[in-house]
Short mmCIF file of C-alpha atoms in Angstrom, two decimals:
data_model
loop_
_atom_site.label_atom_id
_atom_site.label_comp_id
_atom_site.label_asym_id
_atom_site.label_seq_id
_atom_site.Cartn_x
_atom_site.Cartn_y
_atom_site.Cartn_z
CA MET E 1 136.78 87.85 114.66
CA THR E 2 139.77 87.65 116.99
CA LEU E 3 140.34 84.35 118.80
CA SER E 4 141.85 84.42 122.24
CA HIS E 5 144.29 81.59 122.97
CA SER E 6 144.06 82.05 126.74
CA SER E 7 140.30 81.63 127.00
CA PRO E 8 137.52 80.30 124.81
CA SER E 9 136.27 83.78 123.86
CA SER E 10 136.17 85.95 120.77
CA ASP E 11 135.84 89.61 119.95
CA ILE E 12 132.97 89.95 117.51
CA THR E 13 130.76 92.61 116.01
CA LEU E 14 127.11 91.74 115.52
CA ARG E 15 124.74 93.79 113.33
CA ILE E 16 121.40 93.68 115.09
CA ASN E 17 118.41 95.77 114.02
CA GLY E 18 120.69 97.96 111.93
CA ALA E 19 123.21 98.73 114.69
CA ALA E 20 126.70 97.31 115.20
CA HIS E 21 127.52 95.84 118.62
CA ALA E 22 131.18 95.07 119.46
CA LEU E 23 131.33 92.33 122.08
CA THR E 24 133.68 89.85 123.65
CA VAL E 25 131.79 86.60 124.06
CA ASP E 26 132.48 83.09 125.23
CA ASN E 27 132.56 81.01 122.05
CA ARG E 28 129.78 78.81 123.45
CA THR E 29 127.34 81.69 124.03
CA THR E 30 124.19 81.50 121.96
CA LEU E 31 122.83 84.37 119.93
CA LEU E 32 119.72 84.22 122.12
CA ASP E 33 121.73 84.80 125.28
CA VAL E 34 123.64 87.70 123.70
CA LEU E 35 120.37 89.31 122.59
CA ARG E 36 118.67 88.97 125.95
CA GLU E 37 121.45 89.15 128.53
CA ARG E 38 124.13 91.28 126.91
CA LEU E 39 122.08 93.67 124.75
CA GLY E 40 118.81 93.83 126.71
CA LEU E 41 116.71 92.82 123.68
CA THR E 42 114.32 90.70 125.71
CA GLY E 43 111.54 90.49 123.11
CA THR E 44 113.12 87.29 121.80
CA LYS E 45 112.10 84.60 124.28
CA LYS E 46 113.83 81.56 125.68
CA GLY E 47 111.26 78.77 125.55
CA CYS E 48 112.58 75.23 125.30
CA ASP E 49 116.25 76.17 124.66
CA HIS E 50 116.39 73.16 122.27
CA GLY E 51 115.12 74.66 119.00
CA GLN E 52 111.73 72.96 119.25
CA CYS E 53 109.29 75.74 120.20
CA GLY E 54 110.26 78.70 118.00
CA ALA E 55 109.94 81.33 120.76
CA CYS E 56 113.52 82.43 120.02
CA THR E 57 113.04 82.90 116.25
CA VAL E 58 114.84 85.88 114.71
CA LEU E 59 115.68 86.78 111.13
CA MET E 60 119.25 86.40 109.93
CA ASP E 61 119.94 87.78 106.46
CA GLY E 62 116.16 87.57 106.00
CA ASP E 63 115.91 83.88 106.89
CA ARG E 64 114.37 82.66 110.11
CA VAL E 65 116.64 80.95 112.62
CA ASN E 66 116.29 79.60 116.14
CA SER E 67 118.64 81.88 118.05
CA CYS E 68 118.93 79.33 120.90
CA LEU E 69 120.75 76.99 118.50
CA MET E 70 123.03 79.61 116.91
CA PHE E 71 126.37 80.46 118.46
CA ALA E 72 126.82 84.23 118.57
CA VAL E 73 130.27 83.92 116.96
CA ALA E 74 128.63 82.23 113.93
CA ALA E 75 126.35 85.25 113.49
CA GLU E 76 129.17 87.72 112.92
CA GLY E 77 128.88 89.48 109.58
CA ARG E 78 125.20 88.62 109.26
CA GLU E 79 122.24 91.02 109.42
CA ILE E 80 120.09 90.05 112.41
CA VAL E 81 116.57 91.35 113.04
CA SER E 82 114.89 90.65 116.35
CA ILE E 83 111.29 91.56 117.17
CA GLU E 84 112.53 94.98 118.33
CA GLY E 85 113.72 95.70 114.79
CA VAL E 86 110.76 94.31 112.85
CA ALA E 87 109.09 97.72 112.59
CA ASN E 88 112.24 98.91 110.74
CA LEU E 89 111.26 96.49 107.94
CA ALA E 90 107.87 98.20 107.58
CA ASN E 91 108.95 100.84 105.04
CA GLY E 92 108.09 103.76 107.30
CA ALA E 93 104.86 102.34 108.72
CA GLU E 94 104.39 102.27 112.47
CA LEU E 95 103.93 98.48 112.43
CA HIS E 96 105.05 95.79 110.02
CA PRO E 97 102.07 94.31 108.08
CA VAL E 98 102.54 91.01 109.95
CA GLN E 99 102.36 92.82 113.31
CA ARG E 100 99.22 94.67 112.20
CA ALA E 101 97.64 91.40 110.99
CA PHE E 102 98.39 89.68 114.32
CA LEU E 103 96.52 92.50 116.08
CA ASN E 104 93.63 92.39 113.59
CA HIS E 105 93.11 88.63 114.01
CA ASP E 106 93.94 88.17 117.71
CA GLY E 107 96.95 86.08 116.73
CA LEU E 108 98.21 86.23 120.29
CA GLN E 109 97.03 85.65 123.82
CA CYS E 110 99.70 85.73 126.52
CA GLY E 111 102.22 87.11 124.02
CA TYR E 112 105.17 84.91 125.03
CA CYS E 113 105.48 83.17 121.67
CA THR E 114 104.33 86.18 119.63
CA PRO E 115 107.77 87.70 118.87
CA GLY E 116 108.98 84.38 117.46
CA GLN E 117 105.68 83.84 115.63
CA ILE E 118 105.94 87.26 113.97
CA CYS E 119 109.58 86.80 112.94
CA SER E 120 108.79 83.32 111.66
CA ALA E 121 105.77 84.58 109.70
CA ILE E 122 107.90 87.27 108.03
CA GLY E 123 110.48 84.64 107.11
CA ALA E 124 107.85 82.15 105.93
CA LEU E 125 106.17 84.72 103.70
CA ASP E 126 109.52 85.61 102.18
CA GLU E 127 110.28 81.92 101.57
CA ALA E 128 106.93 81.52 99.79
CA ARG E 129 107.56 84.68 97.76
CA ARG E 130 110.93 83.26 96.68
CA GLY E 131 109.20 80.06 95.55
CA TRP E 132 110.42 77.74 98.30
CA PRO E 133 107.90 74.89 98.57
CA SER E 134 106.76 73.46 101.88
CA GLN E 135 106.01 69.84 102.70
CA VAL E 136 102.39 70.35 101.59
CA THR E 137 103.00 72.40 98.43
CA GLU E 138 101.34 70.58 95.54
CA GLU E 139 103.53 69.78 92.56
CA THR E 140 101.76 71.39 89.64
CA ALA E 141 102.81 73.26 86.56
CA ALA E 142 101.68 76.46 88.29
CA THR E 143 104.03 75.90 91.24
CA ALA E 144 107.01 74.88 89.11
CA ALA E 145 107.87 78.57 88.77
CA GLY E 146 107.13 79.28 92.43
CA VAL E 147 104.60 78.84 95.19
CA GLY E 148 101.08 79.96 94.35
CA ALA E 149 98.72 81.67 96.74
CA LEU E 150 99.05 80.50 100.31
CA ASP E 151 96.14 78.67 101.90
CA HIS E 152 95.41 77.53 105.46
CA GLU E 153 97.26 74.23 105.04
CA GLU E 154 100.37 75.93 103.61
CA VAL E 155 100.47 78.47 106.42
CA ARG E 156 99.99 75.82 109.12
CA GLU E 157 102.85 73.77 107.66
CA ARG E 158 105.17 76.76 107.25
CA MET E 159 104.49 77.93 110.82
CA SER E 160 104.65 74.46 112.39
CA GLY E 161 108.02 75.14 114.02
CA ASN E 162 106.44 77.76 116.29
CA LEU E 163 104.34 76.55 119.19
CA CYS E 164 101.64 78.51 121.02
CA ARG E 165 100.68 77.11 124.40
CA CYS E 166 97.59 79.35 124.48
CA GLY E 167 96.27 77.86 121.25
CA ALA E 168 95.94 81.07 119.22
CA TYR E 169 96.64 79.10 116.03
CA GLY E 170 93.42 80.11 114.26
CA GLY E 171 94.24 83.79 114.63
CA ILE E 172 97.88 83.22 113.71
CA VAL E 173 96.97 81.46 110.45
CA GLU E 174 94.46 84.19 109.54
CA ALA E 175 97.05 86.87 110.36
CA VAL E 176 99.67 85.27 108.12
CA LEU E 177 97.13 84.92 105.31
CA GLU E 178 96.16 88.60 105.66
CA ALA E 179 99.82 89.65 105.63
CA ALA E 180 100.42 87.45 102.57
CA GLY E 181 97.55 89.21 100.81
CA ALA E 182 98.88 92.63 101.81
CA ALA E 183 102.35 91.71 100.52
CA ALA E 184 100.92 90.39 97.26
CA GLY E 185 98.87 93.58 96.86
CA ALA E 186 101.94 95.74 97.48
CA GLU E 187 103.96 93.75 94.93
CA GLY E 188 101.14 94.02 92.41
CA GLY E 189 100.89 97.76 92.94
CA ALA E 190 104.63 98.21 92.54
CA ARG E 191 104.71 96.76 89.02
#
């Protein structure tokens, strides 16, 4: 990163969906604004612009982040995946298992929040796979080594940072549970 002393801007290179993008940005520019306005990746939505709705969720180094709260300069050197790059995570399939599950369970209506919901679901499933507990994870001997099978309550808690004004929550929860089962089946088959 090169800092300019004459203006509050920096030359940065962002890795987004597997491609490098060299940009000069105002240091106060959010990752969300770079994605949408500079790179034309408009799948990531600007909802509340305060980190409260989750419409802007992307994956950064595999973890979910609200891109409206992240300065673009802070994302340099990180691997960013927006909804446009999610299919690249699908190991050659046309759709990622989470995308397929959202279609199977009508986990969307107007579609505005769907990109953030899908990125958040991918991140949440990875967190559960890594054994990260949620607020509702029961403390048991079985979960001491990691999170057990996800249930409706776990999924609702893990997805609670993503709002859907249309109320497609039932379909979203079922979609995440289906994708969790597909991921568990793939892991079991790989052993």
